Every structure is written in C-alpha cells, then in structure tokens.
CSV table of C-alpha atoms and ligand atoms in Angstrom, one decimal:
chain,number,residue,atom,x,y,z
A,1,UNK,CA,-22.4,24.0,21.8
A,2,UNK,CA,-19.5,25.5,19.8
A,3,UNK,CA,-21.6,28.0,17.8
A,4,UNK,CA,-20.6,31.6,17.6
A,5,UNK,CA,-24.1,32.9,17.3
A,6,UNK,CA,-25.3,30.8,20.3
A,7,UNK,CA,-22.4,32.4,22.3
A,8,UNK,CA,-23.6,35.8,21.2
A,9,UNK,CA,-27.2,35.0,22.2
A,10,UNK,CA,-26.0,33.7,25.6
A,11,UNK,CA,-23.7,36.7,26.1
A,12,UNK,CA,-20.5,34.7,26.1
A,13,UNK,CA,-19.3,36.7,23.1
A,14,UNK,CA,-20.0,40.4,22.9
A,15,UNK,CA,-22.0,41.9,20.1
A,16,UNK,CA,-24.0,45.1,19.5
A,17,UNK,CA,-27.4,43.6,20.1
A,18,UNK,CA,-30.3,45.7,18.8
A,19,UNK,CA,-33.2,43.4,19.4
A,20,UNK,CA,-33.9,40.5,21.9
A,21,UNK,CA,-37.1,38.6,22.7
A,22,UNK,CA,-37.8,35.0,23.7
A,23,UNK,CA,-37.3,33.7,20.2
A,24,UNK,CA,-35.2,36.1,18.2
A,25,UNK,CA,-32.0,38.1,18.7
A,26,UNK,CA,-30.6,40.7,16.2
A,27,UNK,CA,-27.2,42.3,16.2
A,28,UNK,CA,-24.8,44.2,13.9
A,29,UNK,CA,-22.5,42.2,11.6
A,30,UNK,CA,-18.9,42.4,12.8
A,31,UNK,CA,-17.7,42.9,9.2
A,32,UNK,CA,-20.4,45.1,7.7
A,33,UNK,CA,-20.8,45.0,3.9
A,34,UNK,CA,-23.0,48.1,3.9
A,35,UNK,CA,-23.6,51.1,6.2
A,36,UNK,CA,-26.4,49.1,7.9
A,37,UNK,CA,-25.7,45.4,8.2
A,38,UNK,CA,-27.8,43.5,10.7
A,39,UNK,CA,-28.1,39.8,11.5
A,40,UNK,CA,-31.5,38.4,12.7
A,41,UNK,CA,-31.1,35.0,14.3
A,42,UNK,CA,-33.4,32.6,16.2
A,43,UNK,CA,-32.5,31.7,19.8
A,44,UNK,CA,-33.2,28.1,18.8
A,45,UNK,CA,-30.1,26.6,17.2
A,46,UNK,CA,-31.2,25.7,13.6
A,47,UNK,CA,-28.2,25.1,11.4
A,48,UNK,CA,-29.6,26.3,8.1
A,49,UNK,CA,-32.9,27.0,6.3
A,50,UNK,CA,-33.2,23.4,5.0
A,51,UNK,CA,-33.3,22.2,8.7
A,52,UNK,CA,-36.5,24.0,9.6
A,53,UNK,CA,-39.5,21.9,10.7
A,54,UNK,CA,-43.2,22.5,10.3
A,55,UNK,CA,-43.2,24.0,13.8
A,56,UNK,CA,-40.6,26.6,12.8
A,57,UNK,CA,-42.7,28.3,10.1
A,58,UNK,CA,-44.0,31.0,12.5
A,59,UNK,CA,-40.5,31.5,13.9
A,60,UNK,CA,-39.1,32.3,10.4
A,61,UNK,CA,-42.1,34.5,9.7
A,62,UNK,CA,-41.3,36.4,12.9
A,63,UNK,CA,-37.6,36.8,11.9
A,64,UNK,CA,-38.8,38.5,8.8
A,65,UNK,CA,-41.2,40.7,10.8
A,66,UNK,CA,-38.5,41.7,13.2
A,67,UNK,CA,-36.2,42.5,10.3
A,68,UNK,CA,-38.8,44.7,8.8
A,69,UNK,CA,-39.2,46.6,12.2
A,70,UNK,CA,-35.5,47.0,12.5
A,71,UNK,CA,-35.3,48.5,9.0
A,72,UNK,CA,-37.8,51.1,10.2
A,73,UNK,CA,-35.7,51.7,13.3
A,74,UNK,CA,-32.5,52.1,11.2
A,75,UNK,CA,-34.2,54.5,8.8
A,76,UNK,CA,-33.8,52.4,5.7
A,77,UNK,CA,-37.4,51.4,5.0
A,78,UNK,CA,-38.0,54.2,2.5
A,79,UNK,CA,-34.6,54.0,0.6
A,80,UNK,CA,-34.8,50.2,0.6
A,81,UNK,CA,-32.6,47.3,1.6
A,82,UNK,CA,-31.7,43.7,0.9
A,83,UNK,CA,-32.6,40.7,3.0
A,84,UNK,CA,-30.3,37.7,2.4
A,85,UNK,CA,-30.4,34.2,3.6
A,86,UNK,CA,-27.3,32.2,2.7
A,87,UNK,CA,-27.7,28.4,2.6
A,88,UNK,CA,-24.7,25.9,2.8
A,89,UNK,CA,-21.7,25.9,0.4
A,90,UNK,CA,-23.2,27.3,-2.8
A,91,UNK,CA,-25.1,29.9,-0.8
A,92,UNK,CA,-21.9,31.1,0.8
A,93,UNK,CA,-23.0,30.3,4.4
A,94,UNK,CA,-20.1,30.6,6.9
A,95,UNK,CA,-22.0,30.4,10.2
A,96,UNK,CA,-24.2,27.4,10.6
A,97,UNK,CA,-26.8,29.0,12.8
A,98,UNK,CA,-29.8,30.2,10.7
A,99,UNK,CA,-29.7,34.0,10.1
A,100,UNK,CA,-31.1,36.7,7.9
A,101,UNK,CA,-28.8,39.5,6.7
A,102,UNK,CA,-30.3,42.9,6.4
A,103,UNK,CA,-28.1,45.2,4.2
A,104,UNK,CA,-29.0,48.9,3.6
A,105,UNK,CA,-27.8,52.4,3.5
A,106,UNK,CA,-26.4,52.1,-0.1
A,107,UNK,CA,-27.7,50.8,-3.4
A,108,UNK,CA,-27.2,47.1,-4.0
A,109,UNK,CA,-26.2,45.5,-7.3
A,110,UNK,CA,-27.9,42.5,-9.0
A,111,UNK,CA,-27.1,39.7,-9.7
A,112,UNK,CA,-25.0,38.9,-6.6
A,113,UNK,CA,-21.6,37.2,-7.1
B,201,AMP,P1,-23.0,33.9,6.4
B,201,AMP,O1,-21.9,33.9,5.4
B,201,AMP,O2,-24.3,34.1,5.8
B,201,AMP,O3,-22.9,32.6,7.2
B,201,AMP,O4,-22.7,35.1,7.3
B,201,AMP,C1,-22.2,35.1,8.5
B,201,AMP,C2,-22.0,36.5,9.0
B,201,AMP,O5,-21.6,36.5,10.4
B,201,AMP,C3,-20.8,37.3,8.3
B,201,AMP,O6,-21.3,38.4,7.6
B,201,AMP,C4,-19.9,37.6,9.4
B,201,AMP,O7,-19.3,38.9,9.3
B,201,AMP,C5,-20.8,37.6,10.6
B,201,AMP,N1,-20.1,37.3,11.9
B,201,AMP,C6,-19.3,36.4,12.2
B,201,AMP,N2,-18.9,36.5,13.5
B,201,AMP,C7,-19.5,37.5,14.0
B,201,AMP,C8,-19.6,38.1,15.3
B,201,AMP,N3,-18.8,37.6,16.3
B,201,AMP,N4,-20.4,39.2,15.5
B,201,AMP,C9,-21.1,39.6,14.5
B,201,AMP,N5,-21.1,39.1,13.3
B,201,AMP,C10,-20.4,38.1,13.0
C-alpha cells in the first residue's frame, strides 16, 4: 500500500519511533510545529476518523491513552499540550492514515487557522 505512515510502521521509511505495540506506533513529526510534535497512529490502515467502525472504538481510545502517556514521558503534562486530529480537506489532513498530533513545549493560540 502506498501510504507513508504504513511504510514508517513497517520500517521501510525511517522515523524517530518513540512507542510501538501491537496496535499503535508513535513517532516524531518530520516537520515539527512545536518543540514537541508527536504523531500517534494505528497499525491498522484507517484513512481518516470518519472511517472508524464500531470495532475501532477501543483502538481510538488507546491512541488517546498512549498520547497521554507520551506527554508524561516528554515532560509536557504539567505545562499542557494540544491534541489535534485533522479530517479531510477542511480539516487540513495531508496524510490519509489516521493520526493524532500531540503539540507541546510552547503556548498554543486559539482559534486555529
Ligand atoms: P496532517 O496534515 O494532519 O495529515 O499531518 C500529517 C503530518 O505528517 C504533518 O505534520 C507532516 O509533517 C507529517 N509527516 C509527513 N511525512 C512524515 C514522515 N516521513 N515522518 C514524520 N512525519 C511526517
């Protein structure tokens, strides 16, 4: 499958992987928008959040839990962070393999652009 995140998961493309289990992989964004910028992705290729099935509910919950654990590991739990999930064109999604962004290490603004 011609998916950049599937290739990172399989090891075909290098990335700084900071978490891996049977269902979830996390790595640093190649083009960080903040001092800490992580991507949490499911091993299963799901294009976007509108494609999740009933059976994927626990997986998405686990993605959030792994993100929370990685925030502790990165030392941004106390200062705070932003979790972002972009969906399709209006959401600004570029890579069509479901992912949660974790951005931290600086203050974020609101509303987003
Ligand atoms: P999105 O716009 O939500 O689809 O975000 C996709 C993210 O993937 C962007 O922040 C990119 O910088 C990031 N990205 C694209 N290619 C790579 C890569 N090879 N390794 C790490 N991050 C990547």
